[in-house]
Amino acid sequence: TRKINIAIDGYSACGKSTLAKDLAKVLSYTFIDSGAMYRAVTLFAMRNGWIKENGVIDQKALIASLNTVQIGFKPSQEKGKSDTHLNGENVEEEIRKPHIAQYVSQISAIPEVRKRLVALQQDFGKEKGVVMDGRDIGTVVFPNAELKLFVTADVEERARRRFEELKSKGVESTLEEVKKNLAHRDHLDTTRATDPLKKADDARLVDNTCMTKDEQLTLVLGWVRSLI
Ligand code: C5P
């Protein structure tokens, strides 16, 4: 069998990374969470005080320091998982929190940030055998990916799932707050000028509102097997 790259795009909290992780596990591929990279840059900007309380971002300062930002993935203590590292520090837990989710779509709209992260992401995909999820993977990062998916689910269902996920991790939030954040990010991600979220013409649509994660995996594995 040949190795392929699988590009998965879609709205916030639609189950993209769950699907990507499951596929990577079954196929023994490398899973790359591109959203984690934007979240790590957001944390970097926040720690440097470049995100002001009124939400204004010191883009100049961030852009000038972008070349000092190192982002990588290392195997987690929990078997089969990987953790995001920012300049050598494990930031996996921190970047999933609501204060990062609140600003990440503004940070990811900065063209220079995208340029740097897209280059890193393309590097990961050189050898094939990568499953990457994000917003512009099929359109910009891997326009030649052998399999492209565009995943969606009803916003109510997405909010419910993300709320449960945060709750299980002990992160405090309300369903209403989570839903607002998803809708806010979807709006910014689909309307930004640089590489907005959109379905690639040749992406296959997966609406998983009424699917279990196993049903979704089975559907997609069928497509993968027809390609490798
Ligand atoms: O996938 P996740 O929800 O963790 O992504 C966080 C944010 O990072 C998204 O809302 C989006 O603003 C940004 N992002 C992006 N391009 C990607 C992946 C994520 O702009 N390829």
mmCIF file of C-alpha atoms and ligand atoms in Angstrom:
data_model
loop_
_atom_site.group_PDB
_atom_site.id
_atom_site.type_symbol
_atom_site.label_atom_id
_atom_site.label_comp_id
_atom_site.label_asym_id
_atom_site.label_seq_id
_atom_site.Cartn_x
_atom_site.Cartn_y
_atom_site.Cartn_z
ATOM 1 C CA THR A 1 0.000 0.000 0.000
ATOM 2 C CA ARG A 2 1.089 3.582 -0.558
ATOM 3 C CA LYS A 3 1.177 6.358 2.024
ATOM 4 C CA ILE A 4 -1.097 9.332 1.554
ATOM 5 C CA ASN A 5 -1.745 12.654 3.273
ATOM 6 C CA ILE A 6 -5.199 13.227 4.721
ATOM 7 C CA ALA A 7 -6.416 16.819 5.077
ATOM 8 C CA ILE A 8 -9.320 17.456 7.446
ATOM 9 C CA ASP A 9 -10.989 20.858 7.699
ATOM 10 C CA GLY A 10 -14.127 22.062 9.362
ATOM 11 C CA TYR A 11 -15.792 24.281 11.926
ATOM 12 C CA SER A 12 -14.751 24.539 15.571
ATOM 13 C CA ALA A 13 -15.432 21.482 17.726
ATOM 14 C CA CYS A 14 -16.928 19.394 14.923
ATOM 15 C CA GLY A 15 -14.934 16.297 15.831
ATOM 16 C CA LYS A 16 -12.125 16.826 13.318
ATOM 17 C CA SER A 17 -9.317 16.033 15.687
ATOM 18 C CA THR A 18 -11.072 12.991 17.136
ATOM 19 C CA LEU A 19 -11.440 11.652 13.613
ATOM 20 C CA ALA A 20 -7.866 12.610 12.704
ATOM 21 C CA LYS A 21 -6.459 10.898 15.810
ATOM 22 C CA ASP A 22 -8.488 7.735 15.197
ATOM 23 C CA LEU A 23 -7.405 7.567 11.556
ATOM 24 C CA ALA A 24 -3.756 8.088 12.484
ATOM 25 C CA LYS A 25 -3.971 5.295 15.037
ATOM 26 C CA VAL A 26 -5.574 2.753 12.702
ATOM 27 C CA LEU A 27 -3.269 3.593 9.804
ATOM 28 C CA SER A 28 -0.111 4.138 11.894
ATOM 29 C CA TYR A 29 0.123 7.665 10.469
ATOM 30 C CA THR A 30 1.296 10.855 12.170
ATOM 31 C CA PHE A 31 -1.455 13.090 13.513
ATOM 32 C CA ILE A 32 -0.812 16.841 13.451
ATOM 33 C CA ASP A 33 -3.209 19.225 15.179
ATOM 34 C CA SER A 34 -2.618 22.490 13.305
ATOM 35 C CA GLY A 35 -5.030 24.360 15.594
ATOM 36 C CA ALA A 36 -2.725 23.583 18.520
ATOM 37 C CA MET A 37 -0.001 25.521 16.717
ATOM 38 C CA TYR A 38 -2.213 28.632 16.427
ATOM 39 C CA ARG A 39 -3.195 28.182 20.070
ATOM 40 C CA ALA A 40 0.486 27.987 21.077
ATOM 41 C CA VAL A 41 1.263 31.239 19.236
ATOM 42 C CA THR A 42 -1.719 32.824 21.011
ATOM 43 C CA LEU A 43 -0.315 31.742 24.381
ATOM 44 C CA PHE A 44 3.078 33.121 23.372
ATOM 45 C CA ALA A 45 1.522 36.506 22.519
ATOM 46 C CA MET A 46 -0.489 36.519 25.734
ATOM 47 C CA ARG A 47 2.488 35.788 27.950
ATOM 48 C CA ASN A 48 4.407 38.599 26.335
ATOM 49 C CA GLY A 49 1.579 41.018 27.065
ATOM 50 C CA TRP A 50 0.794 41.597 23.393
ATOM 51 C CA ILE A 51 -2.909 40.863 23.822
ATOM 52 C CA LYS A 52 -4.333 43.841 25.684
ATOM 53 C CA GLU A 53 -7.308 43.591 27.986
ATOM 54 C CA ASN A 54 -9.480 45.421 25.487
ATOM 55 C CA GLY A 55 -8.649 42.724 22.924
ATOM 56 C CA VAL A 56 -6.247 44.869 20.911
ATOM 57 C CA ILE A 57 -3.227 42.908 19.695
ATOM 58 C CA ASP A 58 0.274 44.302 19.306
ATOM 59 C CA GLN A 59 0.761 42.646 15.932
ATOM 60 C CA LYS A 60 4.057 44.369 15.242
ATOM 61 C CA ALA A 61 5.713 42.981 18.355
ATOM 62 C CA LEU A 62 4.350 39.505 17.677
ATOM 63 C CA ILE A 63 5.442 39.486 14.041
ATOM 64 C CA ALA A 64 8.936 40.676 14.987
ATOM 65 C CA SER A 65 9.334 37.756 17.394
ATOM 66 C CA LEU A 66 7.771 35.010 15.305
ATOM 67 C CA ASN A 67 11.125 33.551 14.351
ATOM 68 C CA THR A 68 11.869 32.841 18.027
ATOM 69 C CA VAL A 69 8.740 30.698 18.439
ATOM 70 C CA GLN A 70 9.450 26.966 18.440
ATOM 71 C CA ILE A 71 6.478 24.647 18.275
ATOM 72 C CA GLY A 72 6.673 20.892 18.393
ATOM 73 C CA PHE A 73 4.775 17.760 19.355
ATOM 74 C CA LYS A 74 6.101 15.142 21.750
ATOM 75 C CA PRO A 75 4.598 11.851 22.904
ATOM 76 C CA SER A 76 2.402 12.338 25.945
ATOM 77 C CA GLN A 77 2.603 10.375 29.208
ATOM 78 C CA GLU A 78 -0.781 9.020 28.226
ATOM 79 C CA LYS A 79 -0.094 6.328 25.658
ATOM 80 C CA GLY A 80 -0.825 7.170 22.037
ATOM 81 C CA LYS A 81 -1.320 10.899 22.671
ATOM 82 C CA SER A 82 0.974 13.773 21.887
ATOM 83 C CA ASP A 83 1.513 17.062 23.666
ATOM 84 C CA THR A 84 2.132 20.486 22.173
ATOM 85 C CA HIS A 85 5.386 22.139 23.211
ATOM 86 C CA LEU A 86 6.125 25.853 23.011
ATOM 87 C CA ASN A 87 9.820 26.750 23.224
ATOM 88 C CA GLY A 88 10.500 23.472 24.990
ATOM 89 C CA GLU A 89 7.641 23.745 27.498
ATOM 90 C CA ASN A 90 4.665 21.394 27.549
ATOM 91 C CA VAL A 91 1.676 23.713 27.047
ATOM 92 C CA GLU A 92 -0.889 21.092 26.035
ATOM 93 C CA GLU A 93 -3.238 21.748 28.928
ATOM 94 C CA GLU A 94 -2.949 25.523 28.898
ATOM 95 C CA ILE A 95 -3.731 26.004 25.195
ATOM 96 C CA ARG A 96 -7.106 24.201 25.458
ATOM 97 C CA LYS A 97 -8.471 26.721 27.952
ATOM 98 C CA PRO A 98 -11.151 29.304 27.160
ATOM 99 C CA HIS A 99 -8.821 32.322 27.549
ATOM 100 C CA ILE A 100 -6.832 30.996 24.587
ATOM 101 C CA ALA A 101 -9.932 30.059 22.567
ATOM 102 C CA GLN A 102 -11.142 33.616 23.069
ATOM 103 C CA TYR A 103 -8.257 35.177 21.097
ATOM 104 C CA VAL A 104 -6.929 32.445 18.838
ATOM 105 C CA SER A 105 -9.020 33.414 15.818
ATOM 106 C CA GLN A 106 -7.683 36.970 15.921
ATOM 107 C CA ILE A 107 -4.116 35.717 16.135
ATOM 108 C CA SER A 108 -4.675 33.203 13.333
ATOM 109 C CA ALA A 109 -6.000 35.941 11.053
ATOM 110 C CA ILE A 110 -2.566 37.639 10.998
ATOM 111 C CA PRO A 111 -1.008 36.756 7.605
ATOM 112 C CA GLU A 112 2.571 36.539 8.933
ATOM 113 C CA VAL A 113 1.479 34.073 11.619
ATOM 114 C CA ARG A 114 -0.199 31.909 8.986
ATOM 115 C CA LYS A 115 2.806 32.065 6.697
ATOM 116 C CA ARG A 116 5.128 30.762 9.391
ATOM 117 C CA LEU A 117 2.822 28.008 10.622
ATOM 118 C CA VAL A 118 1.842 26.847 7.127
ATOM 119 C CA ALA A 119 5.547 26.408 6.284
ATOM 120 C CA LEU A 120 6.051 24.274 9.412
ATOM 121 C CA GLN A 121 2.930 22.238 8.615
ATOM 122 C CA GLN A 122 4.028 21.609 5.034
ATOM 123 C CA ASP A 123 7.324 20.357 6.362
ATOM 124 C CA PHE A 124 5.543 17.768 8.514
ATOM 125 C CA GLY A 125 3.765 16.442 5.424
ATOM 126 C CA LYS A 126 6.776 15.974 3.175
ATOM 127 C CA GLU A 127 7.151 12.256 3.809
ATOM 128 C CA LYS A 128 3.402 11.532 3.529
ATOM 129 C CA GLY A 129 1.552 9.428 6.064
ATOM 130 C CA VAL A 130 0.199 12.508 7.840
ATOM 131 C CA VAL A 131 -3.322 13.229 9.033
ATOM 132 C CA MET A 132 -3.667 16.952 9.703
ATOM 133 C CA ASP A 133 -6.742 18.800 10.877
ATOM 134 C CA GLY A 134 -7.443 22.523 10.759
ATOM 135 C CA ARG A 135 -9.170 25.190 8.689
ATOM 136 C CA ASP A 136 -7.028 25.534 5.553
ATOM 137 C CA ILE A 137 -5.365 22.144 5.235
ATOM 138 C CA GLY A 138 -7.071 21.015 2.033
ATOM 139 C CA THR A 139 -7.058 24.495 0.504
ATOM 140 C CA VAL A 140 -3.617 25.876 1.431
ATOM 141 C CA VAL A 141 -1.353 23.536 3.413
ATOM 142 C CA PHE A 142 -1.818 20.349 1.358
ATOM 143 C CA PRO A 143 -3.685 21.331 -1.809
ATOM 144 C CA ASN A 144 -2.543 18.010 -3.305
ATOM 145 C CA ALA A 145 -3.602 15.791 -0.413
ATOM 146 C CA GLU A 146 -4.875 12.453 -1.701
ATOM 147 C CA LEU A 147 -7.893 12.606 0.608
ATOM 148 C CA LYS A 148 -9.623 15.787 1.752
ATOM 149 C CA LEU A 149 -12.504 15.930 4.194
ATOM 150 C CA PHE A 150 -14.717 18.820 5.198
ATOM 151 C CA VAL A 151 -16.390 18.014 8.497
ATOM 152 C CA THR A 152 -19.476 19.725 9.868
ATOM 153 C CA ALA A 153 -22.093 19.236 12.545
ATOM 154 C CA ASP A 154 -24.957 21.269 13.877
ATOM 155 C CA VAL A 155 -23.711 24.107 16.134
ATOM 156 C CA GLU A 156 -25.911 22.996 19.070
ATOM 157 C CA GLU A 157 -24.419 19.528 18.902
ATOM 158 C CA ARG A 158 -20.876 20.879 18.584
ATOM 159 C CA ALA A 159 -21.363 23.141 21.608
ATOM 160 C CA ARG A 160 -22.759 20.273 23.646
ATOM 161 C CA ARG A 161 -19.808 18.022 22.803
ATOM 162 C CA ARG A 162 -17.158 20.684 23.544
ATOM 163 C CA PHE A 163 -18.904 21.640 26.797
ATOM 164 C CA GLU A 164 -18.865 18.004 27.944
ATOM 165 C CA GLU A 165 -15.213 17.696 26.950
ATOM 166 C CA LEU A 166 -14.203 20.772 28.964
ATOM 167 C CA LYS A 167 -16.302 19.617 31.913
ATOM 168 C CA SER A 168 -14.624 16.211 31.931
ATOM 169 C CA LYS A 169 -11.258 17.988 32.096
ATOM 170 C CA GLY A 170 -12.424 20.090 35.029
ATOM 171 C CA VAL A 171 -12.388 23.345 33.025
ATOM 172 C CA GLU A 172 -15.138 25.684 34.134
ATOM 173 C CA SER A 173 -17.515 27.092 31.517
ATOM 174 C CA THR A 174 -21.198 27.145 30.615
ATOM 175 C CA LEU A 175 -22.904 25.658 27.571
ATOM 176 C CA GLU A 176 -23.951 29.152 26.505
ATOM 177 C CA GLU A 177 -20.373 30.493 26.725
ATOM 178 C CA VAL A 178 -19.032 27.558 24.741
ATOM 179 C CA LYS A 179 -21.662 28.008 22.038
ATOM 180 C CA LYS A 180 -20.913 31.718 21.796
ATOM 181 C CA ASN A 181 -17.190 31.067 21.430
ATOM 182 C CA LEU A 182 -17.726 28.473 18.674
ATOM 183 C CA ALA A 183 -20.035 30.780 16.731
ATOM 184 C CA HIS A 184 -17.594 33.672 17.189
ATOM 185 C CA ARG A 185 -14.621 31.656 15.946
ATOM 186 C CA ASP A 186 -16.580 30.194 13.027
ATOM 187 C CA HIS A 187 -17.499 33.717 11.991
ATOM 188 C CA LEU A 188 -13.912 35.029 12.189
ATOM 189 C CA ASP A 189 -12.442 31.885 10.593
ATOM 190 C CA THR A 190 -14.796 31.932 7.585
ATOM 191 C CA THR A 191 -14.626 35.678 6.953
ATOM 192 C CA ARG A 192 -10.920 36.484 7.422
ATOM 193 C CA ALA A 193 -9.036 37.785 4.395
ATOM 194 C CA THR A 194 -6.146 35.300 4.490
ATOM 195 C CA ASP A 195 -6.949 31.619 3.898
ATOM 196 C CA PRO A 196 -10.478 31.577 5.339
ATOM 197 C CA LEU A 197 -12.135 28.295 6.257
ATOM 198 C CA LYS A 198 -13.894 26.907 3.212
ATOM 199 C CA LYS A 199 -14.506 23.544 1.690
ATOM 200 C CA ALA A 200 -11.979 22.639 -1.009
ATOM 201 C CA ASP A 201 -13.784 21.802 -4.251
ATOM 202 C CA ASP A 202 -12.467 18.260 -4.114
ATOM 203 C CA ALA A 203 -13.123 17.683 -0.385
ATOM 204 C CA ARG A 204 -15.672 15.087 0.690
ATOM 205 C CA LEU A 205 -18.336 16.411 3.023
ATOM 206 C CA VAL A 206 -18.898 14.630 6.340
ATOM 207 C CA ASP A 207 -21.833 15.839 8.455
ATOM 208 C CA ASN A 208 -21.527 13.960 11.716
ATOM 209 C CA THR A 209 -24.414 15.545 13.646
ATOM 210 C CA CYS A 210 -26.150 12.172 13.790
ATOM 211 C CA MET A 211 -23.107 9.898 13.599
ATOM 212 C CA THR A 212 -21.166 8.252 16.377
ATOM 213 C CA LYS A 213 -17.428 8.600 16.175
ATOM 214 C CA ASP A 214 -17.136 4.942 15.184
ATOM 215 C CA GLU A 215 -19.619 5.357 12.334
ATOM 216 C CA GLN A 216 -17.662 8.344 11.123
ATOM 217 C CA LEU A 217 -14.374 6.448 11.314
ATOM 218 C CA THR A 218 -15.784 3.469 9.405
ATOM 219 C CA LEU A 219 -17.108 5.730 6.653
ATOM 220 C CA VAL A 220 -13.792 7.513 6.194
ATOM 221 C CA LEU A 221 -11.662 4.360 6.479
ATOM 222 C CA GLY A 222 -13.629 2.983 3.542
ATOM 223 C CA TRP A 223 -12.528 5.966 1.471
ATOM 224 C CA VAL A 224 -8.934 5.647 2.665
ATOM 225 C CA ARG A 225 -8.789 1.950 1.783
ATOM 226 C CA SER A 226 -10.011 2.673 -1.734
ATOM 227 C CA LEU A 227 -7.088 5.078 -2.159
ATOM 228 C CA ILE A 228 -4.127 3.178 -0.724
HETATM 229 O O1 C5P B 1 -8.762 23.412 15.717
HETATM 230 P P1 C5P B 1 -8.853 24.398 16.847
HETATM 231 O O2 C5P B 1 -10.258 24.725 17.226
HETATM 232 O O3 C5P B 1 -7.999 24.051 18.020
HETATM 233 O O4 C5P B 1 -8.234 25.741 16.228
HETATM 234 C C1 C5P B 1 -8.182 26.935 16.983
HETATM 235 C C2 C5P B 1 -8.227 28.125 16.045
HETATM 236 O O5 C5P B 1 -7.022 28.183 15.277
HETATM 237 C C3 C5P B 1 -9.343 28.153 15.025
HETATM 238 O O6 C5P B 1 -10.553 28.704 15.543
HETATM 239 C C4 C5P B 1 -8.752 29.027 13.924
HETATM 240 O O7 C5P B 1 -8.901 30.394 14.247
HETATM 241 C C5 C5P B 1 -7.282 28.716 13.987
HETATM 242 N N1 C5P B 1 -6.831 27.756 12.961
HETATM 243 C C6 C5P B 1 -6.561 28.232 11.702
HETATM 244 N N2 C5P B 1 -6.072 27.392 10.744
HETATM 245 C C7 C5P B 1 -5.847 26.115 11.020
HETATM 246 C C8 C5P B 1 -6.167 25.586 12.297
HETATM 247 C C9 C5P B 1 -6.666 26.440 13.251
HETATM 248 O O8 C5P B 1 -6.771 29.405 11.431
HETATM 249 N N3 C5P B 1 -5.334 25.329 10.063
#
